Coordinates of N, CA and C in Angstrom, one line a residue:
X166 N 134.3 100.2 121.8 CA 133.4 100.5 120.7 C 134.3 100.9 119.5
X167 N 133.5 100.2 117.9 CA 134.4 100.7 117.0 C 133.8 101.5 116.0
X168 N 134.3 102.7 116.0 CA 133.6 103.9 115.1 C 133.8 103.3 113.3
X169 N 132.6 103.3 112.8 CA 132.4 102.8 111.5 C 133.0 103.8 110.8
X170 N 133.9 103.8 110.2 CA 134.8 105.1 109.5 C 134.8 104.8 107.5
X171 N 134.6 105.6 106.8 CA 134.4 105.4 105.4 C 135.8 104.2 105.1
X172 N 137.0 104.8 105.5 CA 137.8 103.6 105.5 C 137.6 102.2 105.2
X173 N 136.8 101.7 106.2 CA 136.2 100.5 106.8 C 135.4 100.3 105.8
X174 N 134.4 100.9 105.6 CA 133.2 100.5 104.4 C 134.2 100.0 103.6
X175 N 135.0 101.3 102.9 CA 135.8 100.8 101.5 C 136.5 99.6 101.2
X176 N 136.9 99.0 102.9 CA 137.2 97.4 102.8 C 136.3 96.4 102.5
X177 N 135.1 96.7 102.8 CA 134.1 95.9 103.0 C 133.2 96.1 101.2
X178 N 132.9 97.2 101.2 CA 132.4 97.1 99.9 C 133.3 97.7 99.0
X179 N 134.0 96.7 98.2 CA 135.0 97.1 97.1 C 134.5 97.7 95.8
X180 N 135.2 97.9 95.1 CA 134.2 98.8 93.7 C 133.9 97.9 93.0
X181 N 132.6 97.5 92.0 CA 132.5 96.5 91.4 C 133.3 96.6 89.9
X182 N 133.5 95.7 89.4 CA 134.3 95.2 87.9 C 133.3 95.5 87.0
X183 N 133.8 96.1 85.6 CA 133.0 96.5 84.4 C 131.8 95.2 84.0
X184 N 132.9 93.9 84.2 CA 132.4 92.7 83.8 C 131.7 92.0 84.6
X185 N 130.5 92.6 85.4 CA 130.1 91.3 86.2 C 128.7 91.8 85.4
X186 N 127.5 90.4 85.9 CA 126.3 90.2 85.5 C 125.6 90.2 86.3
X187 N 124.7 90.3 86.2 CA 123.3 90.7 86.6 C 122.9 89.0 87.6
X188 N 122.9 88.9 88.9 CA 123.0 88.2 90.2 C 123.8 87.6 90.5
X189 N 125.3 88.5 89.7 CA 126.5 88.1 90.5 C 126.5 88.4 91.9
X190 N 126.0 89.5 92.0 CA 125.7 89.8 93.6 C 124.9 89.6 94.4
X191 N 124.3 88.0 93.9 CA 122.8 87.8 94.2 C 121.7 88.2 94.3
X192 N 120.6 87.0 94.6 CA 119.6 87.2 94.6 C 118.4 87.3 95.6
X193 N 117.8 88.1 96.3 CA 116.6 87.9 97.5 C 115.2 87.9 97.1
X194 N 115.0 86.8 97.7 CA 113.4 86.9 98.0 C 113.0 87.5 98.9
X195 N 111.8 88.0 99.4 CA 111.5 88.4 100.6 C 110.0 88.3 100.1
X196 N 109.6 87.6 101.2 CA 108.3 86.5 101.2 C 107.5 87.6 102.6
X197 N 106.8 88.3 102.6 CA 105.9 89.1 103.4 C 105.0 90.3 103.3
X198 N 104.5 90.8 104.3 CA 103.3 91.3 104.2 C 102.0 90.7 104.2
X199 N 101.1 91.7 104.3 CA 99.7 91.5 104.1 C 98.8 92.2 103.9
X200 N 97.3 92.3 103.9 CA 96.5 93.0 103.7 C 96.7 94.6 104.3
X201 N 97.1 94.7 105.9 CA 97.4 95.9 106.4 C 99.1 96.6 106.7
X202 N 99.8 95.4 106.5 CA 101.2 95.8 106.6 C 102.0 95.5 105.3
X203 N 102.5 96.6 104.8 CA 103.3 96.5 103.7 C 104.9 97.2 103.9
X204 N 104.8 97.7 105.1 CA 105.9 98.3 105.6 C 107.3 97.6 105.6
X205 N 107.5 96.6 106.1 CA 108.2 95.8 106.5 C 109.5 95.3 105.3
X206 N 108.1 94.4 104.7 CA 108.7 93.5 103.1 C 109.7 94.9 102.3
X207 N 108.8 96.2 102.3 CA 109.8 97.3 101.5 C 110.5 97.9 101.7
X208 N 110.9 97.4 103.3 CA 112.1 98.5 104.2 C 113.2 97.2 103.6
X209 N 112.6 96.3 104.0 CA 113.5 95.0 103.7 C 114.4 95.0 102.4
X210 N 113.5 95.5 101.3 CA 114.1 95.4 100.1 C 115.0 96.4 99.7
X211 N 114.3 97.5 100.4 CA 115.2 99.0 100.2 C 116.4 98.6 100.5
X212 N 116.5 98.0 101.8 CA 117.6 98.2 103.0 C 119.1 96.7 102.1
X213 N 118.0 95.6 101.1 CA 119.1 94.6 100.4 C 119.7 95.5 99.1
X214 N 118.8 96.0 98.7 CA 119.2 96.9 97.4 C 120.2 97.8 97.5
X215 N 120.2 98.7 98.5 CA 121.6 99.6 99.1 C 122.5 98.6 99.2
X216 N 122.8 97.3 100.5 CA 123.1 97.0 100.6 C 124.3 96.3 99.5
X217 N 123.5 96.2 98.5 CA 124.3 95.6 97.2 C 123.5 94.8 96.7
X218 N 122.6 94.3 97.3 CA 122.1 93.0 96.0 C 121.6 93.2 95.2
X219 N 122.1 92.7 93.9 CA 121.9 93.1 92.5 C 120.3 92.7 92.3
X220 N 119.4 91.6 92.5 CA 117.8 91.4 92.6 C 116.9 91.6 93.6
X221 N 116.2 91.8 93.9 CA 115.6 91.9 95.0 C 113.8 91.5 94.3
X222 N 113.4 90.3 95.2 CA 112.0 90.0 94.0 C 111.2 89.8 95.7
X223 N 110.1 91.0 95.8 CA 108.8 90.6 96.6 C 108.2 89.6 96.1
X224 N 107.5 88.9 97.7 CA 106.5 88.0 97.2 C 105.4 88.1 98.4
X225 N 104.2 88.8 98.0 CA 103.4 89.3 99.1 C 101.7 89.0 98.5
X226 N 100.6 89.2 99.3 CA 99.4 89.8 98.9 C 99.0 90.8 98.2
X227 N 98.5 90.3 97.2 CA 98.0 91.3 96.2 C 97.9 92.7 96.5
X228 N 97.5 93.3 98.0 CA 97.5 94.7 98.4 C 99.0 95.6 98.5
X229 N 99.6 94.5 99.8 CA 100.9 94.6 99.5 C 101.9 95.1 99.0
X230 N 101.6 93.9 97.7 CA 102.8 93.8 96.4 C 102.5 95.3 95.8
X231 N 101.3 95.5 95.3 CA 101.0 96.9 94.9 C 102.0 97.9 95.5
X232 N 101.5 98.1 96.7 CA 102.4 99.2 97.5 C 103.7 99.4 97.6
X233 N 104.3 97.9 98.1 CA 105.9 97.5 97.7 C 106.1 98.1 96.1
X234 N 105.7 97.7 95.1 CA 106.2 98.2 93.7 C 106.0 99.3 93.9
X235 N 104.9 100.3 93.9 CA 105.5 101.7 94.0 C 106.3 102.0 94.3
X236 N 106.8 101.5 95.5 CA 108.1 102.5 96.1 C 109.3 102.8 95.3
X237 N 109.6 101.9 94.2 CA 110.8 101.9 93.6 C 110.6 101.7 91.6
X238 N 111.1 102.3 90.9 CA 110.8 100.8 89.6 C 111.4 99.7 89.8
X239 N 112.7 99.6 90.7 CA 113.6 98.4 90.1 C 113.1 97.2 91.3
X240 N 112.6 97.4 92.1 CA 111.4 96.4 92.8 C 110.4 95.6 92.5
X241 N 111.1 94.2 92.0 CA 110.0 93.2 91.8 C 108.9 93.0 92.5
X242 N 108.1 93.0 92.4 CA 106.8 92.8 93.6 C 106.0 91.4 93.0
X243 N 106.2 90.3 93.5 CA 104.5 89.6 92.7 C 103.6 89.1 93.4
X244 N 102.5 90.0 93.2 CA 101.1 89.2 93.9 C 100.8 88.3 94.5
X245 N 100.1 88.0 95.5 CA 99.6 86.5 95.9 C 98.3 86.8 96.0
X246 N 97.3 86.2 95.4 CA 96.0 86.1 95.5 C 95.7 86.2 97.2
X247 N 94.8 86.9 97.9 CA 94.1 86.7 98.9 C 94.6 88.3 99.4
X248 N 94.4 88.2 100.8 CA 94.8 89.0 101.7 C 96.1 88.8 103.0
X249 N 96.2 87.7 103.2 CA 97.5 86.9 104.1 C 97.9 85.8 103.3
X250 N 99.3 85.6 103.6 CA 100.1 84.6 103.1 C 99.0 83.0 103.9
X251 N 98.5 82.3 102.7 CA 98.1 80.8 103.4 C 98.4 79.9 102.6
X252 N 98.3 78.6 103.1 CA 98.8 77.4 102.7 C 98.6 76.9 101.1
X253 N 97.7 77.9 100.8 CA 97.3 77.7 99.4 C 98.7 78.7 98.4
X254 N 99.7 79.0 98.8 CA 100.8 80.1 98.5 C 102.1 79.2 98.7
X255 N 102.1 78.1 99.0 CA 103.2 77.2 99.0 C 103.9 77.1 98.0
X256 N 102.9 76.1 97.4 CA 103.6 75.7 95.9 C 104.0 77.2 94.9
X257 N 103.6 78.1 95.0 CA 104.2 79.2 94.1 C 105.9 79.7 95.3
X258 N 105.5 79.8 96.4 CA 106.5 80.6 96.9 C 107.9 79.5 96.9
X259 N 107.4 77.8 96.9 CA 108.7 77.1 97.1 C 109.3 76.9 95.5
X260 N 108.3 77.0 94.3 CA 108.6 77.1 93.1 C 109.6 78.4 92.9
X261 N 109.5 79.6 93.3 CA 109.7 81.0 93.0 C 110.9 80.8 93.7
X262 N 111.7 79.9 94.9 CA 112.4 79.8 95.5 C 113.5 79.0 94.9
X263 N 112.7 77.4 94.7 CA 113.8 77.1 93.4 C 114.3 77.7 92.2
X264 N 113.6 78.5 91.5 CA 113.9 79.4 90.6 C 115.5 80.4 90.7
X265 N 114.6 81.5 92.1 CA 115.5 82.0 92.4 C 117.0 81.2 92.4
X266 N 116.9 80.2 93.5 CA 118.4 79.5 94.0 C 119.2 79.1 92.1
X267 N 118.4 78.7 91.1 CA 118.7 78.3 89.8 C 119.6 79.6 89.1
X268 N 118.8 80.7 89.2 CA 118.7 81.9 88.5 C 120.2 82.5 88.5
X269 N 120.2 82.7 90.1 CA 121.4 83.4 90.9 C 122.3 82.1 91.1
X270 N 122.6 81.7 90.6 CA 123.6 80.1 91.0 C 124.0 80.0 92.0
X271 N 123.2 79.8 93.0 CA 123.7 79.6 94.4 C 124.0 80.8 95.5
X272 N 123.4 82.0 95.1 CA 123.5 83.1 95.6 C 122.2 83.5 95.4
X273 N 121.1 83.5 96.5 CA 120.3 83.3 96.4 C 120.0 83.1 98.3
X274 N 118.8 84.0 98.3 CA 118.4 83.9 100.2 C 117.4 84.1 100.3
X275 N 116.5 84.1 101.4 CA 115.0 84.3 101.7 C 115.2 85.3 102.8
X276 N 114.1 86.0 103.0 CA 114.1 86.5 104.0 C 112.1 86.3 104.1
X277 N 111.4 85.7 105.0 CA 110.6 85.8 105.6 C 110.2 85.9 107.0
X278 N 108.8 86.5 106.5 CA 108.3 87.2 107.5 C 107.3 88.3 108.1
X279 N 108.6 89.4 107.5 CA 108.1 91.0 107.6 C 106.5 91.2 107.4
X280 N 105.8 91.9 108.6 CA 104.7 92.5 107.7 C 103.7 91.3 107.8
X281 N 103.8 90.0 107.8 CA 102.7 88.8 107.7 C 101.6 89.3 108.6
X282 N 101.9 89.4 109.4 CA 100.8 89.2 110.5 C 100.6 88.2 111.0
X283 N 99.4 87.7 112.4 CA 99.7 86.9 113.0 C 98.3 86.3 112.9
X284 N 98.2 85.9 111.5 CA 96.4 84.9 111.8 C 96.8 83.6 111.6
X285 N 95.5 82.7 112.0 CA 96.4 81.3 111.8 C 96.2 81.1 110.7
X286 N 95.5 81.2 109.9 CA 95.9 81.1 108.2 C 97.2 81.0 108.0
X287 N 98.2 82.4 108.5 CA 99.4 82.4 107.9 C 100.3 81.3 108.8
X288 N 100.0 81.7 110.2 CA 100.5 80.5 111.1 C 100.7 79.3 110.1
X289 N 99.8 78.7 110.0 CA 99.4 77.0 109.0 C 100.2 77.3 108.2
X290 N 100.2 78.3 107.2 CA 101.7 77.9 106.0 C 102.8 78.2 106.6
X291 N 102.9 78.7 107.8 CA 104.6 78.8 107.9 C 105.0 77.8 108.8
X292 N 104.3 77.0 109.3 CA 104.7 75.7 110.3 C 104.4 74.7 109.6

């Protein structure tokens, strides 16, 4: 076993330069939640934002996204009409996707999932 020692971090995460910009460090989406679980999508974002990543942009149900943006200011959250992610949420999430990938020039990830739940509404848009 190898003991994680501050050492080690300081290899791994070096100090940033005066001059970098805003999604040099990229950018995440994180596409989840729902009507009853909002838990997930905002551990997710907490946990990229420590992490280092300079954007972090929710994309959840309107209940949700509310909840997700409290937790933080610097927490994008945006709405999806309904209560579960459904097929009718494509065309914004694969738009909001291209964007991102444009935005962050290639630095740029998804993370879905968290939090969705398991109805076949959401089933149907994710298969």
């Amino acid at each position: 076993m190898i003991e994680i020692t501050k050492d080690i971090l300081k290899e791994i995460y070096l100090p940033r330069l005066n001059e970098v910009r805003k999604y040099d460090f990229g950018l995440l989406l994180v596409i989840g939640g729902s009507e009853f679980y909002s838990g997930s999508p905002a551990l997710s974002s907490m946990a990229a934002s420590k992490a280092g990543v300079d954007v972090v942009r929710v994309i959840a149900p309107k209940r949700a996204a509310d909840i997700i943006a409290s937790f933080s200011p610097t927490m994008a959250a945006y709405p999806l009409p309904g209560d579960w992610l459904g097929k009718e949420h494509l065309t914004i999430l694969l738009s909001m996707a291209e964007s991102a990938k444009e935005v962050a020039r290639g630095k740029a990830a998804v993370a879905i999932g968290g939090g969705m739940g398991r109805t076949k509404e959401t089933q149907d848009a994710i298969i």
